[in-house]
Short mmCIF file of C-alpha atoms and ligand atoms in Angstrom, two decimals:
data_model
loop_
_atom_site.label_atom_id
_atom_site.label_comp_id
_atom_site.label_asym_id
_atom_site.label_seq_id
_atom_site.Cartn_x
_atom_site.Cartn_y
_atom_site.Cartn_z
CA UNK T 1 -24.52 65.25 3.82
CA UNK T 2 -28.39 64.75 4.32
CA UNK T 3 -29.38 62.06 7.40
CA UNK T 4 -30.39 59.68 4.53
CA UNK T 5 -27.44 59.69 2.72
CA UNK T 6 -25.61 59.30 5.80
CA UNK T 7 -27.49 56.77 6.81
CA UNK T 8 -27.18 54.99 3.15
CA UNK T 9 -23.24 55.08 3.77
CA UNK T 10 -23.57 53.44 7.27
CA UNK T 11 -26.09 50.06 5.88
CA UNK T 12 -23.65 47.54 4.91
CA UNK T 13 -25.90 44.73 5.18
CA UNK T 14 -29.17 44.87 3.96
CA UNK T 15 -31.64 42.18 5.24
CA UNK T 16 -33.16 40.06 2.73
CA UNK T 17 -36.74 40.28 4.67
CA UNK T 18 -37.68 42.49 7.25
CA UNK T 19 -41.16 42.03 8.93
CA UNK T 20 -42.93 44.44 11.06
CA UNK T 21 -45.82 45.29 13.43
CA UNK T 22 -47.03 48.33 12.40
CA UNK T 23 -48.54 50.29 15.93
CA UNK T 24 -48.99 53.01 17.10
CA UNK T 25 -52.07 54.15 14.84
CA UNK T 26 -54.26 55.04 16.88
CA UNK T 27 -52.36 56.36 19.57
CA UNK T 28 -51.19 59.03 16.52
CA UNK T 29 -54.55 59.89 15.96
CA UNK T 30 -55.66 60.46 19.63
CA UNK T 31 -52.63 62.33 19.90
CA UNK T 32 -54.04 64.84 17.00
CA UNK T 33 -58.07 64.82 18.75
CA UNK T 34 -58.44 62.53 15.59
CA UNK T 35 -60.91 58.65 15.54
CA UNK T 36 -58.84 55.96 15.31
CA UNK T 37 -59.13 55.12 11.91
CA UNK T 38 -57.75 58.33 10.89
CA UNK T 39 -54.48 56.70 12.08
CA UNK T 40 -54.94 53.93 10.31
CA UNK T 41 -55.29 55.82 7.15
CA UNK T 42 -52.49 57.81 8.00
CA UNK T 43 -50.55 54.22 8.42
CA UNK T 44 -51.72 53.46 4.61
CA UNK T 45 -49.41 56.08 3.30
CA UNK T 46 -46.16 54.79 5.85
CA UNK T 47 -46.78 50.97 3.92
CA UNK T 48 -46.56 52.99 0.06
CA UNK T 49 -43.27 54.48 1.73
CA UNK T 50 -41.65 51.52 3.14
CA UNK T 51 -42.33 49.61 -0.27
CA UNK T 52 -40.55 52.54 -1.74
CA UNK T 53 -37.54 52.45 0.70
CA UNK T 54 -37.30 48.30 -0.09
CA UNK T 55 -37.22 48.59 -3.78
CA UNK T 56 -34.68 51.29 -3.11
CA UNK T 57 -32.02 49.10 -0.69
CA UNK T 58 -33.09 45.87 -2.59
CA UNK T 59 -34.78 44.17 0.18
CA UNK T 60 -36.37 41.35 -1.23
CA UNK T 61 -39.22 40.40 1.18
CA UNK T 62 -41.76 42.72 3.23
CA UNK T 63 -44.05 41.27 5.86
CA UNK T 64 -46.24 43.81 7.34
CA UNK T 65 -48.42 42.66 10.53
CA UNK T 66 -52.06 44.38 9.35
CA UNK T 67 -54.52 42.36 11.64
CA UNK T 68 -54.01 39.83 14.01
CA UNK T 69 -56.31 37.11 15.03
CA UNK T 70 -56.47 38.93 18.22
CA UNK T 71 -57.74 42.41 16.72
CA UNK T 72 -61.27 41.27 16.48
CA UNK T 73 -61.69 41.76 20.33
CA UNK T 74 -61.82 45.62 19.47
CA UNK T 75 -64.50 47.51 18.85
CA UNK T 76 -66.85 45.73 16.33
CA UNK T 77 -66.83 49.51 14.51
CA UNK T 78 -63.26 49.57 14.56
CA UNK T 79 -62.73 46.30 13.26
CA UNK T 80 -65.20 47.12 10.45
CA UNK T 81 -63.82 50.45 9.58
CA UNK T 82 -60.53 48.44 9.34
CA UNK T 83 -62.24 45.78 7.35
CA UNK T 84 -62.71 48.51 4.72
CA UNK T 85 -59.83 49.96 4.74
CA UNK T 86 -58.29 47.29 3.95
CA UNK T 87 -60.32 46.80 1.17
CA UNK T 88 -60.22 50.16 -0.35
CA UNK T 89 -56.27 50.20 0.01
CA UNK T 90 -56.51 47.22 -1.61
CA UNK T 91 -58.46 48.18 -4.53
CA UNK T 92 -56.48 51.52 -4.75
CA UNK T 93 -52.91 50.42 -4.06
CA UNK T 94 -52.69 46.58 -6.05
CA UNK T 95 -52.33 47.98 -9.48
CA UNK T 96 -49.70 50.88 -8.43
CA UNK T 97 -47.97 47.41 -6.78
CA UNK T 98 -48.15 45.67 -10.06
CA UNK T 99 -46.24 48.40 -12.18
CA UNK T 100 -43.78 48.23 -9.23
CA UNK T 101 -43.06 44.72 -10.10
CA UNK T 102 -44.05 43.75 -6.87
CA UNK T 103 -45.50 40.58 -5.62
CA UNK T 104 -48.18 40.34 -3.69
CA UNK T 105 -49.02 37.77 -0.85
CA UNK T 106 -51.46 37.52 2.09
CA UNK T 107 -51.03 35.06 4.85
CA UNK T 108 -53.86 34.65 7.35
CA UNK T 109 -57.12 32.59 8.00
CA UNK T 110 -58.76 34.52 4.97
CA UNK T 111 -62.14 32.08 4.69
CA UNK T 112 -63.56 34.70 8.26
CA UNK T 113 -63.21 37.24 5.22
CA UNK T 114 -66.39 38.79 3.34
CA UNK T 115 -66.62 37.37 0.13
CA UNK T 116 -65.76 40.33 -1.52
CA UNK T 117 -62.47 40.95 0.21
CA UNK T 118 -61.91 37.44 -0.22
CA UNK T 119 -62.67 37.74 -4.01
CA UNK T 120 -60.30 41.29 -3.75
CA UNK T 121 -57.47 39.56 -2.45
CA UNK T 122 -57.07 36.43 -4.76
CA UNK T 123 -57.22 38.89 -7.69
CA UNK T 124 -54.53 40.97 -6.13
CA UNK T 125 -51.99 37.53 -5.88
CA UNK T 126 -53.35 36.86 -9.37
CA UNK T 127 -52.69 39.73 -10.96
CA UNK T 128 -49.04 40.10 -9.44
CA UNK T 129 -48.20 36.31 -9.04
CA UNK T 130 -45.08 36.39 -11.50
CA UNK T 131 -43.56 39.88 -10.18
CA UNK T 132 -40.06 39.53 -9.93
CA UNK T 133 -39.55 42.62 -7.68
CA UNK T 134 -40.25 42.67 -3.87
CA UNK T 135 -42.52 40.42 -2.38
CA UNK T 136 -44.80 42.48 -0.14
CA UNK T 137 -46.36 39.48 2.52
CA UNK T 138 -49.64 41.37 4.38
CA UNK T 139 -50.42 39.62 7.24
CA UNK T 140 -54.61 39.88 7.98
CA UNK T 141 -56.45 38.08 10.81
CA UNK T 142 -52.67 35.87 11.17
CA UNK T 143 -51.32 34.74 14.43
CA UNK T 144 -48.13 33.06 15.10
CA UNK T 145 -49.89 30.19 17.08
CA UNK T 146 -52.72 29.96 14.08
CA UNK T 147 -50.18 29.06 11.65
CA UNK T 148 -47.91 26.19 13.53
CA UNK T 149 -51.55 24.85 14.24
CA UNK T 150 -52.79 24.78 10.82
CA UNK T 151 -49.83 23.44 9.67
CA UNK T 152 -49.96 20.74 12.38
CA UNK T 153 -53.22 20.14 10.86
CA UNK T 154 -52.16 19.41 7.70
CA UNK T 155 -49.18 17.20 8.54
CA UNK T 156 -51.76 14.92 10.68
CA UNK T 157 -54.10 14.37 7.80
CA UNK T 158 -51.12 13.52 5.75
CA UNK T 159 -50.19 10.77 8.64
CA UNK T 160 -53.97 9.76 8.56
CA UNK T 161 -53.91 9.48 4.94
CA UNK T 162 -50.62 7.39 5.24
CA UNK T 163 -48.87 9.40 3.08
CA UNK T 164 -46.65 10.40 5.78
CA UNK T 165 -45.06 8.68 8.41
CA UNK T 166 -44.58 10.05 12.29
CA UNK T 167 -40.82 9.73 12.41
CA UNK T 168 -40.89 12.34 9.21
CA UNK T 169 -42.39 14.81 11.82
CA UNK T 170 -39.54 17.11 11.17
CA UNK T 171 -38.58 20.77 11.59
CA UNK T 172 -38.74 20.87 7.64
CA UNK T 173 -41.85 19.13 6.76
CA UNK T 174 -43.55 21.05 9.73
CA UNK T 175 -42.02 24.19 8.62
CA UNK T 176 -43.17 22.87 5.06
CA UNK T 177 -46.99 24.16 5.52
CA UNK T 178 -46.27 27.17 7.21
CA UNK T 179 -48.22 29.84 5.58
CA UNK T 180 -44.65 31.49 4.81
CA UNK T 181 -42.99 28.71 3.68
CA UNK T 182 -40.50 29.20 0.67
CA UNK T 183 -39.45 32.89 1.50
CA UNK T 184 -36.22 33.82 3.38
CA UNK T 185 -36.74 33.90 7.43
CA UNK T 186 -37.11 37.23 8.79
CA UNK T 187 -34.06 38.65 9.33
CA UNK T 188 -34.96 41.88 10.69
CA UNK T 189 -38.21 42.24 12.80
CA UNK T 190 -39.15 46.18 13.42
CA UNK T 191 -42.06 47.17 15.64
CA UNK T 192 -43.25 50.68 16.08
CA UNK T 193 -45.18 52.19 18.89
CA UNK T 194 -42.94 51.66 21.73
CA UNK T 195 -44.26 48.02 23.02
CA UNK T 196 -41.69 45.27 22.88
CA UNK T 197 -43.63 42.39 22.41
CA UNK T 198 -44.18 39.93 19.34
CA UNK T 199 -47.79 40.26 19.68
CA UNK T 200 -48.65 36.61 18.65
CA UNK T 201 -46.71 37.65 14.97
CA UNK T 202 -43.99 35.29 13.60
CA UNK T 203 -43.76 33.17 16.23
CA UNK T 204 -41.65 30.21 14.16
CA UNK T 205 -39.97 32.40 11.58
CA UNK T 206 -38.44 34.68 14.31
CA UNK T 207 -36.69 32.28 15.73
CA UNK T 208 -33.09 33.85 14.85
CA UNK T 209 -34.46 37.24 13.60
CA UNK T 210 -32.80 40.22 15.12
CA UNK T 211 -35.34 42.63 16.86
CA UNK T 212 -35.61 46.38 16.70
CA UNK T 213 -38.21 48.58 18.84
CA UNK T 214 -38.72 51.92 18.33
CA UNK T 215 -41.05 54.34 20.28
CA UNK T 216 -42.19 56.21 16.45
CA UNK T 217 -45.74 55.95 16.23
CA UNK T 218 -46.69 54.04 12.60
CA UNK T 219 -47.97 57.05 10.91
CA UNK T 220 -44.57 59.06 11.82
CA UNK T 221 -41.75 55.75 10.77
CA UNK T 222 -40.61 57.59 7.72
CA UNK T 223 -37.49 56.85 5.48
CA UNK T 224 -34.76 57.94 7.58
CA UNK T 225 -36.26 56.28 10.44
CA UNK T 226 -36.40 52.97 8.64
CA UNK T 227 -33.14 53.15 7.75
CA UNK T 228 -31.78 54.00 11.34
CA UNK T 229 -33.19 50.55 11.98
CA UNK T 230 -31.05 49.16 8.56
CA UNK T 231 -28.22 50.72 10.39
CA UNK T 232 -28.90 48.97 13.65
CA UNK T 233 -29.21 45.44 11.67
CA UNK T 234 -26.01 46.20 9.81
CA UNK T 235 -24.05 46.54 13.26
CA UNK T 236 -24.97 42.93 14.52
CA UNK T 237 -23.31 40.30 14.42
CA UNK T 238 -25.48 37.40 13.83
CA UNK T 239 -24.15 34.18 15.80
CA UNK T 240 -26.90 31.08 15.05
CA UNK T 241 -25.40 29.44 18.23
CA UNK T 242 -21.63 29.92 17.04
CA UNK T 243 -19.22 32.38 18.60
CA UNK T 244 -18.39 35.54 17.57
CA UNK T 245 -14.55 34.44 16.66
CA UNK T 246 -16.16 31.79 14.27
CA UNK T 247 -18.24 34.48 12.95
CA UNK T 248 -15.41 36.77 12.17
CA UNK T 249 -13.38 33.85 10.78
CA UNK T 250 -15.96 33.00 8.51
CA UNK T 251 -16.22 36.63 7.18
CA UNK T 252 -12.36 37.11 6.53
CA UNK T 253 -12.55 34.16 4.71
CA UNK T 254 -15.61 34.80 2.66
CA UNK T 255 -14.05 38.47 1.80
CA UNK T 256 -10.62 36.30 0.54
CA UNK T 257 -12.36 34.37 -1.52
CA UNK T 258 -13.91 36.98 -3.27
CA UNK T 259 -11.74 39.75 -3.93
CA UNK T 260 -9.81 37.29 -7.15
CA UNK T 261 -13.17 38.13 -8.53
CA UNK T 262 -13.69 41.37 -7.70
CA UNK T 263 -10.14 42.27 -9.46
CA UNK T 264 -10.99 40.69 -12.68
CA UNK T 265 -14.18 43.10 -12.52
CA UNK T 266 -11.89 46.11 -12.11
C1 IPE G 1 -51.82 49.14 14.82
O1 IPE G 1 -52.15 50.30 15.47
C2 IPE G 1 -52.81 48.78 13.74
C3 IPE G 1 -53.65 47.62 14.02
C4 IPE G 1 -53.55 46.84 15.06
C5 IPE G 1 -54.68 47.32 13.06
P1 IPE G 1 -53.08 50.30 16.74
O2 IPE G 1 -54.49 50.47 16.31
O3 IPE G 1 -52.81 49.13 17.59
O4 IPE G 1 -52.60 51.62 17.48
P2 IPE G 1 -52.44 51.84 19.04
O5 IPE G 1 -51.53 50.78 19.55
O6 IPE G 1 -53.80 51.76 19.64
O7 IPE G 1 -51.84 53.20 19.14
C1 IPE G 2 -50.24 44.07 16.87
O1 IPE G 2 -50.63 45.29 17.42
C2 IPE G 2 -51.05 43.75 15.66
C3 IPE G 2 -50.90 44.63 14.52
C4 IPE G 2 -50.12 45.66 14.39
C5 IPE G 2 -51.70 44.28 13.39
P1 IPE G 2 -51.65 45.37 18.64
O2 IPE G 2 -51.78 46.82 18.95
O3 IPE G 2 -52.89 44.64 18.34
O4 IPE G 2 -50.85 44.61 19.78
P2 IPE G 2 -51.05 44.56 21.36
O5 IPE G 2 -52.49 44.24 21.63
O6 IPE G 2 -50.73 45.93 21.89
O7 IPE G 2 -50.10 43.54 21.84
MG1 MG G 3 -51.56 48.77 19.12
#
């Protein structure tokens, strides 16, 4: 049996949305006497294949980390060599997407955008808007702390406005202008490169997501890696604050209730 086949076998749960922080690019590239963007091109072709290997398990949501808020302290060449990259991929990658049936979405403070990747971008979500197939979130000049500001932003004008009251100040209506709202939570984070840090990524939505390092540079996180980290997920055992004998109850009793159903099938 091949390692992805075994692998296949061993993923019992698949997560409805994983999110990841893609590094390790350029450290790939320095390892090969390459620049740094030839990493990041390299890391192009690892997003095609992990939109592949979701559409394959059925993984609803992708959120890929592509520039944070904090990436425009690097070099002002790298950042623009990166600036059109993303643009190119964009250009070259949103119609293949679209006959993929897959949605496309960008979270970030896009308005510190040219006008022409701004203008590239909003056609992309246009274009794919009513895909039904995965929803592939790319997350460019986002931060974690960005996003519960801005939302905080909007929920004060709303109070200003009087069309909202302080004591509805909730976890909801905050949670209600995140830049992610209305997709599943993450429910498995995956960062490459060997750091174990969040990096100033999800910072709300990870709240109960379960984490998975792995030293693979970007470039190199190919399908049967990915899916060691599906098998990880799948061996958890994912608590929310209960214990693990409530957890197990709950499961034998969810697995009762279904197999009636599962007979009539037969
Ligand atoms: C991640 O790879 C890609 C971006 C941050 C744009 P890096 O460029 O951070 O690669 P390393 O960490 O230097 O190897
Ligand atoms: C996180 O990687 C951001 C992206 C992958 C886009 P960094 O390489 O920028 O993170 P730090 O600086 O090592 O924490
Ligand atoms: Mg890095």
């Amino acid at each position: 049996m091949s390692t992805t086949a075994n692998n296949a076998r061993l993923i019992e749960t698949v997560p409805r949305h994983v999110a990841m922080i893609m590094d390790g690019n350029g450290r790939w590239a320095k390892k090969r006497f390459l620049p740094r963007i030839a990493g990041h091109r390299a890391g192009v072709e690892t997003v095609r294949n992990a939109v592949q290997v979701c559409g394959q398990y059925g993984i609803e949501v992708l959120t890929l980390f592509a520039f944070s808020s904090e990436n425009w302290r690097r070099p002002q060449s790298e950042v623009s060599l990166l600036m059109d990259l993303f643009l190119t991929a964009l250009g070259r990658e949103t119609r293949r997407l679209h006959e993929n049936n897959v949605r496309l979405k960008i979270v970030g403070e896009r308005g510190v955008f040219s006008e022409k990747l701004q203008g590239k971008i909003l056609e992309a979500e246009q274009l794919t808007a009513a895909n039904t197939g995965l929803t592939l979130v790319i997350a460019a000049n986002y931060g974690g702390r960005w996003d519960v500001a801005q939302a905080a932003r909007i929920v004060a004008q709303k109070v200003e406005m009087k069309e909202m009251q302080v004591s509805q100040i909730t976890e909801e209506t905050l949670a209600q202008n995140l830049s992610m709202y209305g997709l599943p939570e993450p429910d498995l984070f995956i960062r490459t490169g060997g750091e174990e840090r969040i990096s100033n990524f999800l910072l709300w939505q990870l709240a109960y997501t379960e984490l998975y390092f792995t030293d693979t540079l970007w470039p190199d996180f190919n399908t049967s890696l990915f899916e060691e980290a599906l098998v990880s997920f799948s061996k958890r055992q994912r608590r929310f604050g209960r214990t693990g004998d409530q957890v197990e109850l709950e499961k034998q009793a969810v697995t009762i209730k279904t197999q009636p159903g599962e007979d009539t099938c037969a």
